[in-house]
mmCIF file of C-alpha atoms in Angstrom:
data_model
loop_
_atom_site.group_PDB
_atom_site.id
_atom_site.type_symbol
_atom_site.label_atom_id
_atom_site.label_comp_id
_atom_site.label_asym_id
_atom_site.label_seq_id
_atom_site.Cartn_x
_atom_site.Cartn_y
_atom_site.Cartn_z
ATOM 1 C CA UNK A 5 22.425 -46.189 -86.343
ATOM 2 C CA UNK A 6 25.833 -46.830 -84.858
ATOM 3 C CA UNK A 7 26.493 -46.327 -81.169
ATOM 4 C CA UNK A 8 28.952 -43.756 -79.889
ATOM 5 C CA UNK A 9 31.477 -46.524 -79.249
ATOM 6 C CA UNK A 10 31.766 -47.240 -82.970
ATOM 7 C CA UNK A 11 32.390 -43.592 -83.798
ATOM 8 C CA UNK A 12 36.019 -43.191 -82.716
ATOM 9 C CA UNK A 13 38.311 -45.937 -83.950
ATOM 10 C CA UNK A 14 41.615 -44.098 -83.673
ATOM 11 C CA UNK A 15 43.701 -43.362 -80.645
ATOM 12 C CA UNK A 16 44.692 -40.381 -78.515
ATOM 13 C CA UNK A 17 48.331 -39.692 -77.688
ATOM 14 C CA UNK A 18 48.367 -37.042 -74.919
ATOM 15 C CA UNK A 19 50.793 -37.645 -72.024
ATOM 16 C CA UNK A 20 49.509 -35.153 -69.477
ATOM 17 C CA UNK A 21 48.030 -35.945 -66.091
ATOM 18 C CA UNK A 22 45.779 -33.994 -63.771
ATOM 19 C CA UNK A 23 45.434 -33.792 -60.017
ATOM 20 C CA UNK A 24 42.298 -34.907 -58.207
ATOM 21 C CA UNK A 25 41.290 -31.271 -57.977
ATOM 22 C CA UNK A 26 41.275 -30.995 -61.775
ATOM 23 C CA UNK A 27 39.001 -28.437 -63.380
ATOM 24 C CA UNK A 28 37.493 -28.534 -66.899
ATOM 25 C CA UNK A 29 40.126 -28.327 -69.602
ATOM 26 C CA UNK A 30 39.264 -26.356 -72.739
ATOM 27 C CA UNK A 31 40.633 -26.973 -76.180
ATOM 28 C CA UNK A 32 43.307 -24.894 -77.817
ATOM 29 C CA UNK A 33 41.251 -23.170 -80.483
ATOM 30 C CA UNK A 34 40.526 -19.467 -80.219
ATOM 31 C CA UNK A 35 37.473 -18.237 -78.354
ATOM 32 C CA UNK A 36 34.850 -15.737 -79.452
ATOM 33 C CA UNK A 37 33.214 -13.613 -76.795
ATOM 34 C CA UNK A 38 29.417 -13.866 -76.815
ATOM 35 C CA UNK A 39 27.649 -10.609 -77.534
ATOM 36 C CA UNK A 40 23.951 -9.792 -77.470
ATOM 37 C CA UNK A 41 22.194 -8.956 -80.721
ATOM 38 C CA UNK A 42 22.869 -5.317 -80.137
ATOM 39 C CA UNK A 43 26.368 -5.348 -79.935
ATOM 40 C CA UNK A 44 47.495 -33.053 -86.672
ATOM 41 C CA UNK A 45 45.259 -35.531 -88.353
ATOM 42 C CA UNK A 46 41.717 -36.069 -87.506
ATOM 43 C CA UNK A 47 40.874 -38.937 -85.195
ATOM 44 C CA UNK A 48 38.357 -40.499 -87.509
ATOM 45 C CA UNK A 49 36.998 -40.352 -91.039
ATOM 46 C CA UNK A 50 33.874 -38.657 -89.783
ATOM 47 C CA UNK A 51 35.946 -35.742 -88.506
ATOM 48 C CA UNK A 52 37.677 -35.345 -91.844
ATOM 49 C CA UNK A 53 34.278 -35.377 -93.512
ATOM 50 C CA UNK A 54 33.048 -32.704 -91.129
ATOM 51 C CA UNK A 55 36.011 -30.447 -91.817
ATOM 52 C CA UNK A 56 35.656 -31.017 -95.557
ATOM 53 C CA UNK A 57 32.014 -30.071 -95.325
ATOM 54 C CA UNK A 58 32.891 -26.908 -93.449
ATOM 55 C CA UNK A 59 35.393 -25.897 -96.119
ATOM 56 C CA UNK A 60 32.935 -26.541 -98.925
ATOM 57 C CA UNK A 61 29.783 -25.081 -97.497
ATOM 58 C CA UNK A 62 30.977 -22.378 -95.023
ATOM 59 C CA UNK A 63 27.462 -22.510 -93.577
ATOM 60 C CA UNK A 64 26.780 -20.877 -90.252
ATOM 61 C CA UNK A 65 24.374 -22.525 -87.800
ATOM 62 C CA UNK A 66 22.141 -19.474 -88.040
ATOM 63 C CA UNK A 67 21.801 -19.885 -91.796
ATOM 64 C CA UNK A 68 20.234 -23.316 -91.502
ATOM 65 C CA UNK A 69 17.330 -22.589 -89.159
ATOM 66 C CA UNK A 70 15.676 -25.622 -87.623
ATOM 67 C CA UNK A 71 17.342 -28.085 -89.996
ATOM 68 C CA UNK A 72 14.709 -30.045 -91.781
ATOM 69 C CA UNK A 73 16.713 -32.544 -93.843
ATOM 70 C CA UNK A 74 20.353 -33.525 -93.539
ATOM 71 C CA UNK A 75 20.729 -31.792 -90.135
ATOM 72 C CA UNK A 76 17.485 -33.173 -88.720
ATOM 73 C CA UNK A 77 19.111 -34.762 -85.642
ATOM 74 C CA UNK A 78 20.474 -31.384 -84.501
ATOM 75 C CA UNK A 79 17.413 -29.794 -82.947
ATOM 76 C CA UNK A 80 17.367 -26.037 -82.482
ATOM 77 C CA UNK A 81 15.778 -24.799 -79.272
ATOM 78 C CA UNK A 82 14.542 -21.256 -78.797
ATOM 79 C CA UNK A 83 13.937 -20.847 -75.058
ATOM 80 C CA UNK A 84 14.762 -22.159 -71.601
ATOM 81 C CA UNK A 85 11.424 -24.002 -71.551
ATOM 82 C CA UNK A 86 12.284 -25.871 -74.746
ATOM 83 C CA UNK A 87 15.730 -26.806 -73.432
ATOM 84 C CA UNK A 88 14.349 -28.054 -70.107
ATOM 85 C CA UNK A 89 11.710 -30.090 -71.924
ATOM 86 C CA UNK A 90 14.318 -31.689 -74.208
ATOM 87 C CA UNK A 91 16.565 -32.581 -71.258
ATOM 88 C CA UNK A 92 13.683 -34.208 -69.394
ATOM 89 C CA UNK A 93 12.630 -36.168 -72.478
ATOM 90 C CA UNK A 94 16.185 -37.485 -72.950
ATOM 91 C CA UNK A 95 16.148 -39.077 -69.478
ATOM 92 C CA UNK A 96 19.591 -40.672 -69.020
ATOM 93 C CA UNK A 97 20.769 -40.209 -72.594
ATOM 94 C CA UNK A 98 23.653 -37.827 -73.161
ATOM 95 C CA UNK A 99 22.504 -34.442 -74.478
ATOM 96 C CA UNK A 100 25.062 -32.180 -76.162
ATOM 97 C CA UNK A 101 24.037 -28.522 -76.440
ATOM 98 C CA UNK A 102 25.975 -26.120 -78.634
ATOM 99 C CA UNK A 103 25.531 -22.465 -77.727
ATOM 100 C CA UNK A 104 26.432 -20.458 -80.831
ATOM 101 C CA UNK A 105 26.026 -16.970 -82.284
ATOM 102 C CA UNK A 106 25.468 -15.663 -85.785
ATOM 103 C CA UNK A 107 28.605 -13.498 -85.705
ATOM 104 C CA UNK A 108 30.910 -16.303 -84.493
ATOM 105 C CA UNK A 109 33.283 -17.706 -87.111
ATOM 106 C CA UNK A 110 34.280 -20.550 -84.792
ATOM 107 C CA UNK A 111 30.643 -21.528 -84.303
ATOM 108 C CA UNK A 112 30.381 -21.861 -88.075
ATOM 109 C CA UNK A 113 33.521 -23.962 -88.256
ATOM 110 C CA UNK A 114 32.550 -26.464 -85.556
ATOM 111 C CA UNK A 115 28.910 -26.880 -86.583
ATOM 112 C CA UNK A 116 29.518 -29.377 -89.452
ATOM 113 C CA UNK A 117 31.259 -31.666 -86.946
ATOM 114 C CA UNK A 118 28.217 -31.369 -84.672
ATOM 115 C CA UNK A 119 26.009 -32.432 -87.588
ATOM 116 C CA UNK A 120 28.247 -35.377 -88.494
ATOM 117 C CA UNK A 121 28.347 -36.542 -84.891
ATOM 118 C CA UNK A 122 24.543 -36.395 -84.735
ATOM 119 C CA UNK A 123 24.338 -38.717 -87.731
ATOM 120 C CA UNK A 124 26.836 -41.192 -86.334
ATOM 121 C CA UNK A 125 26.008 -41.243 -82.621
ATOM 122 C CA UNK A 126 22.439 -42.452 -82.417
ATOM 123 C CA UNK A 127 22.588 -42.783 -78.635
ATOM 124 C CA UNK A 128 23.218 -39.050 -78.117
ATOM 125 C CA UNK A 129 20.864 -36.069 -78.533
ATOM 126 C CA UNK A 130 22.235 -32.862 -80.077
ATOM 127 C CA UNK A 131 20.707 -29.417 -79.535
ATOM 128 C CA UNK A 132 21.583 -25.983 -80.889
ATOM 129 C CA UNK A 133 20.957 -22.627 -79.204
ATOM 130 C CA UNK A 134 21.601 -19.452 -81.208
ATOM 131 C CA UNK A 135 22.356 -17.082 -78.352
ATOM 132 C CA UNK A 136 21.681 -13.893 -80.311
ATOM 133 C CA UNK A 137 18.456 -15.105 -81.895
ATOM 134 C CA UNK A 138 16.041 -13.479 -79.442
ATOM 135 C CA UNK A 139 15.555 -12.174 -75.930
ATOM 136 C CA UNK A 140 14.525 -15.687 -74.894
ATOM 137 C CA UNK A 141 17.788 -17.266 -76.074
ATOM 138 C CA UNK A 142 19.826 -14.460 -74.524
ATOM 139 C CA UNK A 143 18.075 -15.099 -71.211
ATOM 140 C CA UNK A 144 18.802 -18.809 -71.599
ATOM 141 C CA UNK A 145 22.512 -18.105 -72.169
ATOM 142 C CA UNK A 146 22.553 -15.868 -69.122
ATOM 143 C CA UNK A 147 20.910 -18.584 -67.027
ATOM 144 C CA UNK A 148 23.472 -21.153 -68.185
ATOM 145 C CA UNK A 149 26.402 -18.790 -67.643
ATOM 146 C CA UNK A 150 27.414 -18.646 -71.306
ATOM 147 C CA UNK A 151 29.884 -15.826 -71.968
ATOM 148 C CA UNK A 152 31.776 -17.183 -74.989
ATOM 149 C CA UNK A 153 30.870 -19.214 -78.059
ATOM 150 C CA UNK A 154 31.029 -21.843 -79.271
ATOM 151 C CA UNK A 155 30.196 -23.312 -75.887
ATOM 152 C CA UNK A 156 29.261 -26.989 -75.458
ATOM 153 C CA UNK A 157 27.338 -28.251 -72.439
ATOM 154 C CA UNK A 158 26.863 -31.967 -71.760
ATOM 155 C CA UNK A 159 23.837 -33.133 -69.775
ATOM 156 C CA UNK A 160 22.667 -36.460 -68.378
ATOM 157 C CA UNK A 161 19.436 -36.832 -66.483
ATOM 158 C CA UNK A 162 19.001 -33.021 -66.666
ATOM 159 C CA UNK A 163 22.325 -32.631 -64.796
ATOM 160 C CA UNK A 164 25.192 -30.788 -66.455
ATOM 161 C CA UNK A 165 28.144 -33.180 -66.319
ATOM 162 C CA UNK A 166 30.659 -31.245 -68.399
ATOM 163 C CA UNK A 167 31.161 -28.090 -70.444
ATOM 164 C CA UNK A 168 33.815 -26.750 -72.820
ATOM 165 C CA UNK A 169 34.466 -23.508 -74.683
ATOM 166 C CA UNK A 170 36.346 -22.831 -77.897
ATOM 167 C CA UNK A 171 37.104 -26.477 -78.690
ATOM 168 C CA UNK A 172 37.806 -28.099 -82.056
ATOM 169 C CA UNK A 173 36.371 -31.225 -83.746
ATOM 170 C CA UNK A 174 38.831 -33.642 -82.099
ATOM 171 C CA UNK A 175 38.010 -32.502 -78.576
ATOM 172 C CA UNK A 176 34.289 -32.438 -79.264
ATOM 173 C CA UNK A 177 34.324 -35.987 -80.615
ATOM 174 C CA UNK A 178 36.392 -37.192 -77.655
ATOM 175 C CA UNK A 179 34.012 -35.564 -75.194
ATOM 176 C CA UNK A 180 30.993 -37.186 -76.845
ATOM 177 C CA UNK A 181 32.637 -40.606 -76.617
ATOM 178 C CA UNK A 182 33.744 -40.140 -73.000
ATOM 179 C CA UNK A 183 30.462 -38.837 -71.628
ATOM 180 C CA UNK A 184 28.033 -40.637 -73.929
ATOM 181 C CA UNK A 185 29.338 -44.123 -74.456
ATOM 182 C CA UNK A 186 27.397 -46.862 -72.687
ATOM 183 C CA UNK A 187 28.007 -49.626 -75.210
ATOM 184 C CA UNK A 188 31.759 -50.093 -75.408
ATOM 185 C CA UNK A 189 33.526 -53.159 -74.092
ATOM 186 C CA UNK A 190 34.635 -51.089 -71.098
ATOM 187 C CA UNK A 191 32.873 -52.090 -67.883
ATOM 188 C CA UNK A 192 31.480 -49.100 -65.997
ATOM 189 C CA UNK A 193 32.091 -49.365 -62.245
ATOM 190 C CA UNK A 194 30.236 -47.281 -59.666
ATOM 191 C CA UNK A 195 31.422 -48.529 -56.267
ATOM 192 C CA UNK A 196 33.766 -50.925 -54.468
ATOM 193 C CA UNK A 197 31.290 -53.798 -54.783
ATOM 194 C CA UNK A 198 31.392 -53.476 -58.576
ATOM 195 C CA UNK A 199 35.200 -53.629 -58.518
ATOM 196 C CA UNK A 200 35.296 -56.651 -56.235
ATOM 197 C CA UNK A 201 32.728 -58.504 -58.327
ATOM 198 C CA UNK A 202 34.708 -57.900 -61.522
ATOM 199 C CA UNK A 203 37.918 -58.978 -59.793
ATOM 200 C CA UNK A 204 36.266 -62.214 -58.682
ATOM 201 C CA UNK A 205 35.041 -62.919 -62.206
ATOM 202 C CA UNK A 206 38.572 -62.638 -63.552
ATOM 203 C CA UNK A 207 40.547 -64.493 -60.894
ATOM 204 C CA UNK A 208 41.952 -68.000 -61.049
ATOM 205 C CA UNK A 209 43.876 -69.909 -63.684
ATOM 206 C CA UNK A 210 41.696 -68.719 -66.568
ATOM 207 C CA UNK A 211 41.363 -65.177 -65.282
ATOM 208 C CA UNK A 212 42.303 -62.184 -67.416
ATOM 209 C CA UNK A 213 44.319 -59.125 -66.533
ATOM 210 C CA UNK A 214 41.972 -56.407 -65.261
ATOM 211 C CA UNK A 215 42.844 -52.885 -66.413
ATOM 212 C CA UNK A 216 40.986 -50.303 -64.334
ATOM 213 C CA UNK A 217 40.938 -46.762 -65.741
ATOM 214 C CA UNK A 218 40.449 -44.324 -62.860
ATOM 215 C CA UNK A 219 39.624 -40.716 -63.716
ATOM 216 C CA UNK A 220 37.397 -37.727 -63.100
ATOM 217 C CA UNK A 221 34.470 -36.383 -65.090
ATOM 218 C CA UNK A 222 36.118 -33.018 -65.740
ATOM 219 C CA UNK A 223 39.665 -34.257 -66.411
ATOM 220 C CA UNK A 224 40.990 -33.300 -69.849
ATOM 221 C CA UNK A 225 43.685 -36.029 -70.045
ATOM 222 C CA UNK A 226 41.115 -38.636 -68.934
ATOM 223 C CA UNK A 227 38.895 -37.650 -71.853
ATOM 224 C CA UNK A 228 41.796 -37.684 -74.312
ATOM 225 C CA UNK A 229 43.029 -41.164 -73.393
ATOM 226 C CA UNK A 230 39.590 -42.787 -73.356
ATOM 227 C CA UNK A 231 39.447 -43.534 -77.123
ATOM 228 C CA UNK A 232 42.654 -45.520 -76.588
ATOM 229 C CA UNK A 233 40.999 -47.473 -73.768
ATOM 230 C CA UNK A 234 37.977 -48.238 -75.960
ATOM 231 C CA UNK A 235 40.202 -49.429 -78.806
ATOM 232 C CA UNK A 236 42.322 -51.618 -76.539
ATOM 233 C CA UNK A 237 39.218 -53.116 -74.927
ATOM 234 C CA UNK A 238 38.381 -54.541 -78.358
ATOM 235 C CA UNK A 239 41.802 -55.568 -79.611
ATOM 236 C CA UNK A 240 42.829 -57.168 -76.297
ATOM 237 C CA UNK A 241 39.454 -58.702 -75.429
ATOM 238 C CA UNK A 242 40.912 -62.232 -75.326
ATOM 239 C CA UNK A 243 43.554 -61.417 -72.733
ATOM 240 C CA UNK A 244 42.377 -58.410 -70.726
ATOM 241 C CA UNK A 245 39.238 -56.852 -69.266
ATOM 242 C CA UNK A 246 38.965 -53.067 -69.259
ATOM 243 C CA UNK A 247 36.903 -51.111 -66.741
ATOM 244 C CA UNK A 248 36.408 -47.473 -65.815
ATOM 245 C CA UNK A 249 35.558 -45.580 -62.647
ATOM 246 C CA UNK A 250 35.050 -41.824 -62.289
ATOM 247 C CA UNK A 251 36.127 -40.853 -58.803
ATOM 248 C CA UNK A 252 33.787 -37.877 -58.633
ATOM 249 C CA UNK A 253 30.697 -39.861 -59.609
ATOM 250 C CA UNK A 254 29.764 -40.463 -55.972
ATOM 251 C CA UNK A 255 31.233 -40.695 -52.467
ATOM 252 C CA UNK A 256 31.799 -44.452 -52.784
ATOM 253 C CA UNK A 257 34.008 -43.966 -55.849
ATOM 254 C CA UNK A 258 36.018 -41.208 -54.197
ATOM 255 C CA UNK A 259 36.519 -43.356 -51.104
ATOM 256 C CA UNK A 260 37.767 -46.208 -53.298
ATOM 257 C CA UNK A 261 40.282 -43.890 -54.985
ATOM 258 C CA UNK A 262 41.602 -42.791 -51.598
ATOM 259 C CA UNK A 263 41.932 -46.393 -50.444
ATOM 260 C CA UNK A 264 43.859 -47.223 -53.636
ATOM 261 C CA UNK A 265 46.114 -44.193 -53.017
ATOM 262 C CA UNK A 266 45.213 -42.618 -56.355
ATOM 263 C CA UNK A 267 46.504 -39.042 -56.259
ATOM 264 C CA UNK A 268 46.671 -38.236 -59.984
ATOM 265 C CA UNK A 269 44.394 -39.034 -62.885
ATOM 266 C CA UNK A 270 44.204 -40.784 -65.156
ATOM 267 C CA UNK A 271 45.618 -43.718 -63.204
ATOM 268 C CA UNK A 272 45.456 -47.259 -64.567
ATOM 269 C CA UNK A 273 45.435 -50.067 -62.023
ATOM 270 C CA UNK A 274 46.525 -53.514 -63.222
ATOM 271 C CA UNK A 275 44.828 -56.264 -61.243
ATOM 272 C CA UNK A 276 45.391 -60.013 -61.410
ATOM 273 C CA UNK A 277 44.032 -62.679 -59.060
ATOM 274 C CA UNK A 278 42.405 -60.049 -56.829
ATOM 275 C CA UNK A 279 45.689 -58.171 -56.336
ATOM 276 C CA UNK A 280 46.930 -54.868 -57.711
ATOM 277 C CA UNK A 281 50.162 -55.864 -59.456
ATOM 278 C CA UNK A 282 51.021 -52.452 -60.869
ATOM 279 C CA UNK A 283 49.829 -49.051 -61.993
ATOM 280 C CA UNK A 284 50.460 -46.470 -64.701
ATOM 281 C CA UNK A 285 49.819 -42.746 -64.255
ATOM 282 C CA UNK A 286 49.404 -40.818 -67.488
ATOM 283 C CA UNK A 287 47.607 -40.801 -70.815
ATOM 284 C CA UNK A 288 50.315 -41.810 -73.273
ATOM 285 C CA UNK A 289 49.144 -44.386 -75.787
ATOM 286 C CA UNK A 290 52.491 -46.137 -76.192
ATOM 287 C CA UNK A 291 53.291 -46.194 -72.508
ATOM 288 C CA UNK A 292 49.871 -47.573 -71.607
ATOM 289 C CA UNK A 293 50.093 -50.363 -74.170
ATOM 290 C CA UNK A 294 53.603 -51.195 -72.998
ATOM 291 C CA UNK A 295 52.516 -51.443 -69.374
ATOM 292 C CA UNK A 296 49.560 -53.669 -70.247
ATOM 293 C CA UNK A 297 51.803 -55.998 -72.235
ATOM 294 C CA UNK A 298 54.320 -56.073 -69.401
ATOM 295 C CA UNK A 299 51.729 -57.205 -66.890
ATOM 296 C CA UNK A 300 50.524 -59.805 -69.376
ATOM 297 C CA UNK A 301 54.001 -61.311 -69.314
ATOM 298 C CA UNK A 302 55.249 -59.877 -72.606
ATOM 299 C CA UNK A 303 58.817 -58.615 -72.507
ATOM 300 C CA UNK A 304 58.850 -54.908 -73.329
ATOM 301 C CA UNK A 305 62.004 -52.948 -74.135
ATOM 302 C CA UNK A 306 61.868 -49.169 -73.819
#
């Protein structure tokens, strides 16, 4: 089964930036408030297939139960104990949990995309919680602070690394790529030593331009631009090396960002022969490509 990196082949085009104090950014689709039982083009073919499936079937998550056949990789959990057990079993794999409700139209609309992602992204686990199924699931939603559906929580190593409410297929797919991809040709850096080692590998006459994508885990623009970074890491593999660092991953990363005077994210640092030769702040596809070409010596006219 394909890795998450192979899932998104098209590019994002957002131009926004966020400050280092950025908070989670939700998508633009409408939100449905969670109640107890008593009360553009798509980025990839798989997204178009998901939307088509939603239009044809109009199936709600609650109508499919535990999904025995085509939805087998989306596992429904029925209690906090089951969720905790699934998170522990996943170890360091990304786990995406959709909290839904039987009355939620938006939960029904997004679910086919969840199913399609589960088929395509073999390195990610997908779970479904129907919040109004029972007292146990309502208690689980209360524990996790779920007040609106659909709500997506992203876990790694039992730690919640991100969450979104009311998002559409594009944002969901981008989030899965950003938080789940460990196989793309984008080098993951975790401290200054990692940066210095990569710089040393790409210095000298035969060295390549190093493009360092600096962001934050909960930065919406960082998530949106990442499919572009993945795509460029493949198409420019002969002339450039792409790397990523999340400043809020640990204290060492945050210290490195401060030393590099990074005050907005995403920021792209262009490094050649162990020196920072330029930077680009933003998430515009065209602008980023233009800056990379410029620092590769290609004349760019704006």
